[in-house]
Amino acid sequence: MSPSSSLQPGDSFLLFHSFPYDFSQDLPFTIGPGVFLENTPHDVLQGAVPSALADYILPGYNLPGHGTPNCCLRCSGAEVVRLGREATDLFFIALAAFRLHAPLGIEVAGQFELGDQNEKIARPTLYEICSPWQPNANAHYSSADLGVVADIAARWMHIGQAGLMRLISAGVLFAQISCGHSKSLQMAYLALFAALDALFVPQGNKARTLAWRVESFLSGFPFPDSLSDWLEREYKQGRNNLAHGVQDVVPWTRTRNHRVEAFGRLHEITRLSLLGFFSLDDQKLGSLSSLSGTRLQRELDNLGQAAGRYVNGQRFWCS
């Protein structure tokens, strides 16, 4: 759905160094509660006083030849009040929805709030974060993708309002990692396993139980190897070693190729698992949230294969 674009004081903007949209449909476009994919407000940036404000929220903006994506996210100030959420929260729910739908490369610069005529750029914030893993540098989101992204963001908000805390915790962990908030490969890797633990709540032999439940849940998606064997091995030899102090400390910029491959696989397992849970109906999610002990374990053992709106047409974006 394309809303009419009318910028108002109090609206907030999230700016990008890179955002892969193919402009197959004119903007603006609603992509989450209170959030729109918009054309970059160059008139506001060019009219910044002092001009260095524009360079603060979008580093290099005023340098000759600096390229800026002609799209950004706008959060309506009126919707912020109505929804009772901060613009930053709504922005990152929308970004997480993009990354859940397809793990394409997104580089976030900064954020600002549109002020009055005397202060066009108010509350400037610099982020400088980049999604840590994207397997296809040439892929772009299309207008068809935007509608699904909007549905995922709305579903995220609904799940939060329903108080489904394990699912929200898993989603927040995934979003923090997938959007680039963590600069540590080791912490990102552990957080993805923490998200899977929150979803599948393994007991007993946790590595084997988690691996079996995930493989069963994602059995509709061809995995490069045996998913259960790979995930059980990573849980025992990777996750457990890091969690118990057997360190494998290598900076992200010099990470060995096989660890990058493992991270990508774990990212995709977590992403598809979340989409599968988002696709469950409210009654099923409510049951999973309220049960505990043996009854919860039995319910998780009998989840069945992930299916529904958010997983239909999905695949593993990894080797």
PDB file of C-alpha atoms in Angstrom:
ATOM      1  CA  MET A   1       0.000   0.000   0.000  1.00  0.00           C
ATOM      2  CA  SER A   2       1.394   3.394  -0.975  1.00  0.00           C
ATOM      3  CA  PRO A   3       0.501   6.240   1.399  1.00  0.00           C
ATOM      4  CA  SER A   4       0.532   9.865   0.417  1.00  0.00           C
ATOM      5  CA  SER A   5       3.777  11.541   1.449  1.00  0.00           C
ATOM      6  CA  SER A   6       3.320  14.555   3.706  1.00  0.00           C
ATOM      7  CA  LEU A   7       6.260  15.302   5.970  1.00  0.00           C
ATOM      8  CA  GLN A   8       5.404  16.800   9.330  1.00  0.00           C
ATOM      9  CA  PRO A   9       7.506  18.121  12.226  1.00  0.00           C
ATOM     10  CA  GLY A  10       7.988  15.220  14.611  1.00  0.00           C
ATOM     11  CA  ASP A  11       8.455  12.659  11.823  1.00  0.00           C
ATOM     12  CA  SER A  12      11.682  10.663  12.129  1.00  0.00           C
ATOM     13  CA  PHE A  13      13.974   9.421   9.352  1.00  0.00           C
ATOM     14  CA  LEU A  14      16.417   6.518   9.201  1.00  0.00           C
ATOM     15  CA  LEU A  15      19.094   7.068   6.550  1.00  0.00           C
ATOM     16  CA  PHE A  16      21.180   4.476   4.727  1.00  0.00           C
ATOM     17  CA  HIS A  17      24.573   4.177   3.099  1.00  0.00           C
ATOM     18  CA  SER A  18      23.159   1.226   1.189  1.00  0.00           C
ATOM     19  CA  PHE A  19      19.651  -0.160   0.809  1.00  0.00           C
ATOM     20  CA  PRO A  20      18.890  -2.654  -1.999  1.00  0.00           C
ATOM     21  CA  TYR A  21      15.459  -1.610  -3.337  1.00  0.00           C
ATOM     22  CA  ASP A  22      14.849  -1.939  -7.080  1.00  0.00           C
ATOM     23  CA  PHE A  23      12.307   0.939  -7.277  1.00  0.00           C
ATOM     24  CA  SER A  24       9.861  -1.289  -9.148  1.00  0.00           C
ATOM     25  CA  GLN A  25       7.125   0.771  -7.477  1.00  0.00           C
ATOM     26  CA  ASP A  26       7.171   4.456  -6.674  1.00  0.00           C
ATOM     27  CA  LEU A  27       7.605   5.491  -3.066  1.00  0.00           C
ATOM     28  CA  PRO A  28       6.375   6.018  -0.377  1.00  0.00           C
ATOM     29  CA  PHE A  29       5.258   2.532   0.647  1.00  0.00           C
ATOM     30  CA  THR A  30       4.024   1.294   4.022  1.00  0.00           C
ATOM     31  CA  ILE A  31       6.433  -1.351   5.345  1.00  0.00           C
ATOM     32  CA  GLY A  32       5.492  -1.564   9.021  1.00  0.00           C
ATOM     33  CA  PRO A  33       3.263  -0.004  11.687  1.00  0.00           C
ATOM     34  CA  GLY A  34       3.875   3.733  11.378  1.00  0.00           C
ATOM     35  CA  VAL A  35       6.888   3.233   9.060  1.00  0.00           C
ATOM     36  CA  PHE A  36       7.225   4.027   5.358  1.00  0.00           C
ATOM     37  CA  LEU A  37       9.895   3.427   2.761  1.00  0.00           C
ATOM     38  CA  GLU A  38      10.395   6.954   1.432  1.00  0.00           C
ATOM     39  CA  ASN A  39      12.548   8.948  -0.936  1.00  0.00           C
ATOM     40  CA  THR A  40      15.554  10.391   0.889  1.00  0.00           C
ATOM     41  CA  PRO A  41      14.680  13.961   2.053  1.00  0.00           C
ATOM     42  CA  HIS A  42      17.528  15.705   0.236  1.00  0.00           C
ATOM     43  CA  ASP A  43      15.926  19.127   0.665  1.00  0.00           C
ATOM     44  CA  VAL A  44      16.103  18.717   4.442  1.00  0.00           C
ATOM     45  CA  LEU A  45      19.691  17.442   4.375  1.00  0.00           C
ATOM     46  CA  GLN A  46      20.832  20.177   2.012  1.00  0.00           C
ATOM     47  CA  GLY A  47      19.169  22.822   4.189  1.00  0.00           C
ATOM     48  CA  ALA A  48      20.750  21.615   7.432  1.00  0.00           C
ATOM     49  CA  VAL A  49      22.123  24.370   9.669  1.00  0.00           C
ATOM     50  CA  PRO A  50      24.957  23.867  10.260  1.00  0.00           C
ATOM     51  CA  SER A  51      25.644  21.719   7.208  1.00  0.00           C
ATOM     52  CA  ALA A  52      27.829  19.421   9.331  1.00  0.00           C
ATOM     53  CA  LEU A  53      24.619  18.006  10.852  1.00  0.00           C
ATOM     54  CA  ALA A  54      23.906  16.265   7.555  1.00  0.00           C
ATOM     55  CA  ASP A  55      27.405  14.774   7.571  1.00  0.00           C
ATOM     56  CA  TYR A  56      26.905  13.591  11.145  1.00  0.00           C
ATOM     57  CA  ILE A  57      23.767  11.541  10.462  1.00  0.00           C
ATOM     58  CA  LEU A  58      24.918  10.512   6.957  1.00  0.00           C
ATOM     59  CA  PRO A  59      28.735  10.620   7.007  1.00  0.00           C
ATOM     60  CA  GLY A  60      30.236  12.031   3.825  1.00  0.00           C
ATOM     61  CA  TYR A  61      26.945  13.452   2.560  1.00  0.00           C
ATOM     62  CA  ASN A  62      28.437  16.818   1.546  1.00  0.00           C
ATOM     63  CA  LEU A  63      31.585  15.364  -0.005  1.00  0.00           C
ATOM     64  CA  PRO A  64      31.791  15.733  -3.818  1.00  0.00           C
ATOM     65  CA  GLY A  65      30.647  12.585  -5.568  1.00  0.00           C
ATOM     66  CA  HIS A  66      29.222  10.988  -2.418  1.00  0.00           C
ATOM     67  CA  GLY A  67      26.521   8.524  -3.385  1.00  0.00           C
ATOM     68  CA  THR A  68      23.381   8.303  -1.267  1.00  0.00           C
ATOM     69  CA  PRO A  69      20.592   5.762  -1.770  1.00  0.00           C
ATOM     70  CA  ASN A  70      17.441   7.542  -2.863  1.00  0.00           C
ATOM     71  CA  CYS A  71      15.381   5.855  -0.174  1.00  0.00           C
ATOM     72  CA  CYS A  72      15.105   5.928   3.601  1.00  0.00           C
ATOM     73  CA  LEU A  73      12.628   4.968   6.309  1.00  0.00           C
ATOM     74  CA  ARG A  74      10.231   7.552   7.736  1.00  0.00           C
ATOM     75  CA  CYS A  75       8.325   7.073  10.975  1.00  0.00           C
ATOM     76  CA  SER A  76       5.228   9.214  11.434  1.00  0.00           C
ATOM     77  CA  GLY A  77       5.322  11.260  14.616  1.00  0.00           C
ATOM     78  CA  ALA A  78       1.552  10.876  14.950  1.00  0.00           C
ATOM     79  CA  GLU A  79       1.873   7.080  14.730  1.00  0.00           C
ATOM     80  CA  VAL A  80       4.608   7.084  17.375  1.00  0.00           C
ATOM     81  CA  VAL A  81       2.139   8.727  19.757  1.00  0.00           C
ATOM     82  CA  ARG A  82      -0.728   6.427  18.748  1.00  0.00           C
ATOM     83  CA  LEU A  83       1.302   3.225  19.066  1.00  0.00           C
ATOM     84  CA  GLY A  84       3.106   4.298  22.228  1.00  0.00           C
ATOM     85  CA  ARG A  85       6.498   3.231  20.814  1.00  0.00           C
ATOM     86  CA  GLU A  86       9.731   5.065  20.088  1.00  0.00           C
ATOM     87  CA  ALA A  87      10.536   5.719  16.423  1.00  0.00           C
ATOM     88  CA  THR A  88      13.775   3.779  16.865  1.00  0.00           C
ATOM     89  CA  ASP A  89      11.820   0.679  17.965  1.00  0.00           C
ATOM     90  CA  LEU A  90       9.527   0.884  14.950  1.00  0.00           C
ATOM     91  CA  PHE A  91      12.458   1.419  12.577  1.00  0.00           C
ATOM     92  CA  PHE A  92      14.320  -1.642  13.785  1.00  0.00           C
ATOM     93  CA  ILE A  93      11.211  -3.814  13.754  1.00  0.00           C
ATOM     94  CA  ALA A  94      10.877  -2.858  10.084  1.00  0.00           C
ATOM     95  CA  LEU A  95      14.574  -3.561   9.412  1.00  0.00           C
ATOM     96  CA  ALA A  96      14.290  -6.927  11.156  1.00  0.00           C
ATOM     97  CA  ALA A  97      11.262  -7.717   8.963  1.00  0.00           C
ATOM     98  CA  PHE A  98      13.339  -6.981   5.847  1.00  0.00           C
ATOM     99  CA  ARG A  99      16.140  -9.244   7.058  1.00  0.00           C
ATOM    100  CA  LEU A 100      13.670 -11.988   8.039  1.00  0.00           C
ATOM    101  CA  HIS A 101      12.108 -11.932   4.592  1.00  0.00           C
ATOM    102  CA  ALA A 102      15.450 -11.954   2.750  1.00  0.00           C
ATOM    103  CA  PRO A 103      18.980 -11.453   4.149  1.00  0.00           C
ATOM    104  CA  LEU A 104      20.102  -8.693   1.781  1.00  0.00           C
ATOM    105  CA  GLY A 105      22.823  -6.186   2.608  1.00  0.00           C
ATOM    106  CA  ILE A 106      21.654  -3.075   4.487  1.00  0.00           C
ATOM    107  CA  GLU A 107      23.994  -0.345   5.774  1.00  0.00           C
ATOM    108  CA  VAL A 108      22.396   2.049   8.276  1.00  0.00           C
ATOM    109  CA  ALA A 109      23.893   5.522   8.688  1.00  0.00           C
ATOM    110  CA  GLY A 110      21.893   7.623  11.162  1.00  0.00           C
ATOM    111  CA  GLN A 111      18.554   8.973  12.284  1.00  0.00           C
ATOM    112  CA  PHE A 112      16.983  12.355  12.885  1.00  0.00           C
ATOM    113  CA  GLU A 113      13.666  13.956  13.724  1.00  0.00           C
ATOM    114  CA  LEU A 114      12.204  16.658  11.508  1.00  0.00           C
ATOM    115  CA  GLY A 115      12.056  19.869  13.506  1.00  0.00           C
ATOM    116  CA  ASP A 116      10.508  23.222  12.736  1.00  0.00           C
ATOM    117  CA  GLN A 117      11.786  25.735  10.187  1.00  0.00           C
ATOM    118  CA  ASN A 118      14.507  26.920  12.560  1.00  0.00           C
ATOM    119  CA  GLU A 119      15.790  23.426  13.351  1.00  0.00           C
ATOM    120  CA  LYS A 120      15.097  21.068  10.493  1.00  0.00           C
ATOM    121  CA  ILE A 121      17.358  18.314  11.874  1.00  0.00           C
ATOM    122  CA  ALA A 122      16.561  17.581  15.509  1.00  0.00           C
ATOM    123  CA  ARG A 123      17.694  14.707  17.774  1.00  0.00           C
ATOM    124  CA  PRO A 124      20.458  13.492  15.406  1.00  0.00           C
ATOM    125  CA  THR A 125      21.706   9.965  16.093  1.00  0.00           C
ATOM    126  CA  LEU A 126      24.571   8.130  14.403  1.00  0.00           C
ATOM    127  CA  TYR A 127      24.442   4.317  14.106  1.00  0.00           C
ATOM    128  CA  GLU A 128      26.899   3.233  11.385  1.00  0.00           C
ATOM    129  CA  ILE A 129      25.847  -0.418  11.435  1.00  0.00           C
ATOM    130  CA  CYS A 130      25.857  -2.995   8.660  1.00  0.00           C
ATOM    131  CA  SER A 131      24.220  -6.407   8.312  1.00  0.00           C
ATOM    132  CA  PRO A 132      27.052  -8.886   8.988  1.00  0.00           C
ATOM    133  CA  TRP A 133      26.091 -11.566   6.491  1.00  0.00           C
ATOM    134  CA  GLN A 134      24.494 -11.293   3.063  1.00  0.00           C
ATOM    135  CA  PRO A 135      25.112 -14.052   0.533  1.00  0.00           C
ATOM    136  CA  ASN A 136      24.057 -12.225  -2.648  1.00  0.00           C
ATOM    137  CA  ALA A 137      25.425  -8.731  -3.213  1.00  0.00           C
ATOM    138  CA  ASN A 138      23.390  -8.279  -6.406  1.00  0.00           C
ATOM    139  CA  ALA A 139      19.910  -9.080  -5.044  1.00  0.00           C
ATOM    140  CA  HIS A 140      17.315  -6.358  -4.421  1.00  0.00           C
ATOM    141  CA  TYR A 141      13.993  -6.086  -2.631  1.00  0.00           C
ATOM    142  CA  SER A 142      11.125  -5.624  -5.083  1.00  0.00           C
ATOM    143  CA  SER A 143       7.707  -4.047  -4.622  1.00  0.00           C
ATOM    144  CA  ALA A 144       6.295  -7.576  -4.178  1.00  0.00           C
ATOM    145  CA  ASP A 145       8.674  -8.090  -1.246  1.00  0.00           C
ATOM    146  CA  LEU A 146       7.537  -4.895   0.457  1.00  0.00           C
ATOM    147  CA  GLY A 147       4.028  -6.203   1.091  1.00  0.00           C
ATOM    148  CA  VAL A 148       5.354  -9.343   2.791  1.00  0.00           C
ATOM    149  CA  VAL A 149       7.805  -7.277   4.847  1.00  0.00           C
ATOM    150  CA  ALA A 150       4.915  -5.099   6.026  1.00  0.00           C
ATOM    151  CA  ASP A 151       2.990  -8.221   7.070  1.00  0.00           C
ATOM    152  CA  ILE A 152       5.988  -9.572   9.003  1.00  0.00           C
ATOM    153  CA  ALA A 153       6.441  -6.244  10.832  1.00  0.00           C
ATOM    154  CA  ALA A 154       2.745  -6.138  11.731  1.00  0.00           C
ATOM    155  CA  ARG A 155       2.934  -9.753  12.948  1.00  0.00           C
ATOM    156  CA  TRP A 156       5.950  -8.852  15.095  1.00  0.00           C
ATOM    157  CA  MET A 157       3.983  -6.028  16.731  1.00  0.00           C
ATOM    158  CA  HIS A 158       0.996  -8.333  17.318  1.00  0.00           C
ATOM    159  CA  ILE A 159       3.163 -11.001  18.946  1.00  0.00           C
ATOM    160  CA  GLY A 160       4.705  -8.369  21.219  1.00  0.00           C
ATOM    161  CA  GLN A 161       1.290  -7.095  22.275  1.00  0.00           C
ATOM    162  CA  ALA A 162       0.225 -10.671  22.997  1.00  0.00           C
ATOM    163  CA  GLY A 163       3.124 -11.041  25.432  1.00  0.00           C
ATOM    164  CA  LEU A 164       4.699 -14.111  23.785  1.00  0.00           C
ATOM    165  CA  MET A 165       8.025 -13.468  25.458  1.00  0.00           C
ATOM    166  CA  ARG A 166      10.105 -16.446  24.281  1.00  0.00           C
ATOM    167  CA  LEU A 167       9.238 -15.700  20.677  1.00  0.00           C
ATOM    168  CA  ILE A 168       9.881 -11.978  21.092  1.00  0.00           C
ATOM    169  CA  SER A 169      13.194 -12.684  22.846  1.00  0.00           C
ATOM    170  CA  ALA A 170      14.252 -14.898  19.944  1.00  0.00           C
ATOM    171  CA  GLY A 171      13.202 -12.217  17.471  1.00  0.00           C
ATOM    172  CA  VAL A 172      15.097  -9.466  19.299  1.00  0.00           C
ATOM    173  CA  LEU A 173      18.262 -11.561  19.457  1.00  0.00           C
ATOM    174  CA  PHE A 174      18.021 -12.314  15.741  1.00  0.00           C
ATOM    175  CA  ALA A 175      17.356  -8.655  14.891  1.00  0.00           C
ATOM    176  CA  GLN A 176      20.304  -7.405  16.930  1.00  0.00           C
ATOM    177  CA  ILE A 177      22.618  -9.795  15.117  1.00  0.00           C
ATOM    178  CA  SER A 178      21.159  -9.655  11.621  1.00  0.00           C
ATOM    179  CA  CYS A 179      20.943  -5.850  11.523  1.00  0.00           C
ATOM    180  CA  GLY A 180      24.556  -5.497  12.678  1.00  0.00           C
ATOM    181  CA  HIS A 181      24.399  -4.325  16.295  1.00  0.00           C
ATOM    182  CA  SER A 182      27.016  -6.870  17.382  1.00  0.00           C
ATOM    183  CA  LYS A 183      30.576  -6.410  16.116  1.00  0.00           C
ATOM    184  CA  SER A 184      31.757  -9.737  17.533  1.00  0.00           C
ATOM    185  CA  LEU A 185      31.445 -12.948  15.525  1.00  0.00           C
ATOM    186  CA  GLN A 186      31.549 -15.007  18.707  1.00  0.00           C
ATOM    187  CA  MET A 187      28.794 -13.035  20.467  1.00  0.00           C
ATOM    188  CA  ALA A 188      26.658 -13.050  17.310  1.00  0.00           C
ATOM    189  CA  TYR A 189      27.076 -16.806  16.936  1.00  0.00           C
ATOM    190  CA  LEU A 190      26.107 -17.440  20.573  1.00  0.00           C
ATOM    191  CA  ALA A 191      23.094 -15.117  20.289  1.00  0.00           C
ATOM    192  CA  LEU A 192      21.719 -17.065  17.312  1.00  0.00           C
ATOM    193  CA  PHE A 193      21.906 -20.269  19.340  1.00  0.00           C
ATOM    194  CA  ALA A 194      20.221 -18.434  22.224  1.00  0.00           C
ATOM    195  CA  ALA A 195      17.392 -17.514  19.840  1.00  0.00           C
ATOM    196  CA  LEU A 196      16.988 -21.156  18.805  1.00  0.00           C
ATOM    197  CA  ASP A 197      17.006 -22.239  22.471  1.00  0.00           C
ATOM    198  CA  ALA A 198      14.234 -19.709  23.175  1.00  0.00           C
ATOM    199  CA  LEU A 199      12.119 -21.094  20.326  1.00  0.00           C
ATOM    200  CA  PHE A 200      12.618 -24.840  20.811  1.00  0.00           C
ATOM    201  CA  VAL A 201      13.377 -24.988  24.597  1.00  0.00           C
ATOM    202  CA  PRO A 202      15.491 -28.182  24.466  1.00  0.00           C
ATOM    203  CA  GLN A 203      15.846 -30.247  27.663  1.00  0.00           C
ATOM    204  CA  GLY A 204      17.979 -33.272  28.506  1.00  0.00           C
ATOM    205  CA  ASN A 205      20.481 -33.803  25.703  1.00  0.00           C
ATOM    206  CA  LYS A 206      20.030 -30.250  24.501  1.00  0.00           C
ATOM    207  CA  ALA A 207      22.223 -30.504  21.402  1.00  0.00           C
ATOM    208  CA  ARG A 208      20.443 -33.582  20.067  1.00  0.00           C
ATOM    209  CA  THR A 209      16.952 -32.416  21.051  1.00  0.00           C
ATOM    210  CA  LEU A 210      17.409 -28.988  19.459  1.00  0.00           C
ATOM    211  CA  ALA A 211      18.905 -30.486  16.295  1.00  0.00           C
ATOM    212  CA  TRP A 212      16.063 -33.004  15.913  1.00  0.00           C
ATOM    213  CA  ARG A 213      13.311 -30.421  16.510  1.00  0.00           C
ATOM    214  CA  VAL A 214      14.809 -27.903  14.093  1.00  0.00           C
ATOM    215  CA  GLU A 215      15.336 -30.503  11.369  1.00  0.00           C
ATOM    216  CA  SER A 216      11.728 -31.669  11.739  1.00  0.00           C
ATOM    217  CA  PHE A 217      10.392 -28.118  11.708  1.00  0.00           C
ATOM    218  CA  LEU A 218      12.449 -27.079   8.649  1.00  0.00           C
ATOM    219  CA  SER A 219      12.146 -30.388   6.780  1.00  0.00           C
ATOM    220  CA  GLY A 220      10.483 -28.620   3.851  1.00  0.00           C
ATOM    221  CA  PHE A 221      13.716 -26.768   3.026  1.00  0.00           C
ATOM    222  CA  PRO A 222      16.650 -28.618   1.414  1.00  0.00           C
ATOM    223  CA  PHE A 223      19.771 -28.098   3.573  1.00  0.00           C
ATOM    224  CA  PRO A 224      23.281 -28.618   2.091  1.00  0.00           C
ATOM    225  CA  ASP A 225      24.011 -31.480   4.564  1.00  0.00           C
ATOM    226  CA  SER A 226      22.092 -33.338   7.255  1.00  0.00           C
ATOM    227  CA  LEU A 227      20.685 -30.416   9.229  1.00  0.00           C
ATOM    228  CA  SER A 228      20.386 -32.342  12.492  1.00  0.00           C
ATOM    229  CA  ASP A 229      23.949 -33.719  12.298  1.00  0.00           C
ATOM    230  CA  TRP A 230      25.392 -30.307  11.445  1.00  0.00           C
ATOM    231  CA  LEU A 231      23.441 -28.421  14.128  1.00  0.00           C
ATOM    232  CA  GLU A 232      24.182 -30.985  16.856  1.00  0.00           C
ATOM    233  CA  ARG A 233      27.893 -30.815  16.031  1.00  0.00           C
ATOM    234  CA  GLU A 234      27.914 -27.005  16.054  1.00  0.00           C
ATOM    235  CA  TYR A 235      26.057 -26.938  19.370  1.00  0.00           C
ATOM    236  CA  LYS A 236      28.571 -29.281  21.007  1.00  0.00           C
ATOM    237  CA  GLN A 237      31.801 -28.099  19.396  1.00  0.00           C
ATOM    238  CA  GLY A 238      31.028 -24.446  18.738  1.00  0.00           C
ATOM    239  CA  ARG A 239      28.321 -23.097  20.997  1.00  0.00           C
ATOM    240  CA  ASN A 240      29.269 -25.066  24.114  1.00  0.00           C
ATOM    241  CA  ASN A 241      32.985 -24.340  23.812  1.00  0.00           C
ATOM    242  CA  LEU A 242      32.395 -20.590  23.544  1.00  0.00           C
ATOM    243  CA  ALA A 243      29.784 -20.596  26.313  1.00  0.00           C
ATOM    244  CA  HIS A 244      32.147 -22.421  28.674  1.00  0.00           C
ATOM    245  CA  GLY A 245      35.275 -20.390  28.032  1.00  0.00           C
ATOM    246  CA  VAL A 246      37.076 -22.415  25.367  1.00  0.00           C
ATOM    247  CA  GLN A 247      37.671 -19.393  23.183  1.00  0.00           C
ATOM    248  CA  ASP A 248      38.005 -19.143  19.418  1.00  0.00           C
ATOM    249  CA  VAL A 249      38.732 -15.431  19.357  1.00  0.00           C
ATOM    250  CA  VAL A 250      39.328 -14.232  15.817  1.00  0.00           C
ATOM    251  CA  PRO A 251      38.296 -10.693  14.769  1.00  0.00           C
ATOM    252  CA  TRP A 252      35.401 -10.607  12.326  1.00  0.00           C
ATOM    253  CA  THR A 253      37.599  -8.988   9.666  1.00  0.00           C
ATOM    254  CA  ARG A 254      39.976 -11.996   9.736  1.00  0.00           C
ATOM    255  CA  THR A 255      37.449 -14.747  10.364  1.00  0.00           C
ATOM    256  CA  ARG A 256      38.312 -18.091   8.831  1.00  0.00           C
ATOM    257  CA  ASN A 257      36.149 -19.055   5.866  1.00  0.00           C
ATOM    258  CA  HIS A 258      34.679 -22.159   7.486  1.00  0.00           C
ATOM    259  CA  ARG A 259      33.456 -20.095  10.449  1.00  0.00           C
ATOM    260  CA  VAL A 260      31.833 -17.568   8.115  1.00  0.00           C
ATOM    261  CA  GLU A 261      30.066 -20.479   6.394  1.00  0.00           C
ATOM    262  CA  ALA A 262      28.933 -21.835   9.771  1.00  0.00           C
ATOM    263  CA  PHE A 263      27.630 -18.417  10.803  1.00  0.00           C
ATOM    264  CA  GLY A 264      25.682 -18.095   7.548  1.00  0.00           C
ATOM    265  CA  ARG A 265      24.081 -21.496   8.008  1.00  0.00           C
ATOM    266  CA  LEU A 266      23.166 -20.727  11.617  1.00  0.00           C
ATOM    267  CA  HIS A 267      21.733 -17.347  10.567  1.00  0.00           C
ATOM    268  CA  GLU A 268      19.505 -19.039   8.006  1.00  0.00           C
ATOM    269  CA  ILE A 269      18.370 -21.799  10.360  1.00  0.00           C
ATOM    270  CA  THR A 270      17.367 -19.132  12.885  1.00  0.00           C
ATOM    271  CA  ARG A 271      15.714 -16.914  10.269  1.00  0.00           C
ATOM    272  CA  LEU A 272      13.560 -19.695   8.817  1.00  0.00           C
ATOM    273  CA  SER A 273      12.680 -21.000  12.282  1.00  0.00           C
ATOM    274  CA  LEU A 274      11.433 -17.553  13.304  1.00  0.00           C
ATOM    275  CA  LEU A 275       9.375 -17.242  10.128  1.00  0.00           C
ATOM    276  CA  GLY A 276       7.900 -20.656  10.851  1.00  0.00           C
ATOM    277  CA  PHE A 277       6.892 -19.622  14.372  1.00  0.00           C
ATOM    278  CA  PHE A 278       5.501 -16.305  13.088  1.00  0.00           C
ATOM    279  CA  SER A 279       3.338 -18.378  10.726  1.00  0.00           C
ATOM    280  CA  LEU A 280       1.740 -20.391  13.536  1.00  0.00           C
ATOM    281  CA  ASP A 281      -1.752 -19.285  14.479  1.00  0.00           C
ATOM    282  CA  ASP A 282      -2.438 -17.342  17.681  1.00  0.00           C
ATOM    283  CA  GLN A 283      -3.970 -20.352  19.436  1.00  0.00           C
ATOM    284  CA  LYS A 284      -0.866 -22.463  18.818  1.00  0.00           C
ATOM    285  CA  LEU A 285       1.479 -19.669  19.893  1.00  0.00           C
ATOM    286  CA  GLY A 286      -0.594 -19.052  23.014  1.00  0.00           C
ATOM    287  CA  SER A 287      -0.405 -22.740  23.897  1.00  0.00           C
ATOM    288  CA  LEU A 288       3.369 -22.814  23.450  1.00  0.00           C
ATOM    289  CA  SER A 289       3.682 -19.696  25.592  1.00  0.00           C
ATOM    290  CA  SER A 290       1.528 -20.938  28.468  1.00  0.00           C
ATOM    291  CA  LEU A 291       2.731 -24.541  28.730  1.00  0.00           C
ATOM    292  CA  SER A 292       5.757 -25.710  30.692  1.00  0.00           C
ATOM    293  CA  GLY A 293       7.488 -28.907  31.746  1.00  0.00           C
ATOM    294  CA  THR A 294       6.573 -32.195  30.078  1.00  0.00           C
ATOM    295  CA  ARG A 295       3.504 -30.775  28.300  1.00  0.00           C
ATOM    296  CA  LEU A 296       5.607 -28.063  26.612  1.00  0.00           C
ATOM    297  CA  GLN A 297       8.259 -30.593  25.593  1.00  0.00           C
ATOM    298  CA  ARG A 298       5.602 -32.848  24.077  1.00  0.00           C
ATOM    299  CA  GLU A 299       4.063 -29.896  22.193  1.00  0.00           C
ATOM    300  CA  LEU A 300       7.443 -28.895  20.773  1.00  0.00           C
ATOM    301  CA  ASP A 301       8.168 -32.477  19.715  1.00  0.00           C
ATOM    302  CA  ASN A 302       4.934 -32.444  17.726  1.00  0.00           C
ATOM    303  CA  LEU A 303       5.226 -29.049  16.023  1.00  0.00           C
ATOM    304  CA  GLY A 304       5.214 -30.547  12.543  1.00  0.00           C
ATOM    305  CA  GLN A 305       6.645 -28.880   9.449  1.00  0.00           C
ATOM    306  CA  ALA A 306       6.843 -25.081   9.190  1.00  0.00           C
ATOM    307  CA  ALA A 307       4.243 -23.736   6.758  1.00  0.00           C
ATOM    308  CA  GLY A 308       2.294 -20.565   6.110  1.00  0.00           C
ATOM    309  CA  ARG A 309       2.398 -17.021   4.797  1.00  0.00           C
ATOM    310  CA  TYR A 310       5.905 -16.099   5.895  1.00  0.00           C
ATOM    311  CA  VAL A 311       7.730 -19.309   4.989  1.00  0.00           C
ATOM    312  CA  ASN A 312       6.010 -20.031   1.696  1.00  0.00           C
ATOM    313  CA  GLY A 313       8.541 -19.609  -1.123  1.00  0.00           C
ATOM    314  CA  GLN A 314      11.468 -19.306   1.286  1.00  0.00           C
ATOM    315  CA  ARG A 315      14.822 -21.098   1.038  1.00  0.00           C
ATOM    316  CA  PHE A 316      18.204 -21.315   2.709  1.00  0.00           C
ATOM    317  CA  TRP A 317      20.434 -18.502   1.459  1.00  0.00           C
ATOM    318  CA  CYS A 318      23.621 -20.448   2.189  1.00  0.00           C
ATOM    319  CA  SER A 319      25.959 -23.031   0.752  1.00  0.00           C
TER     320      SER A 319
END
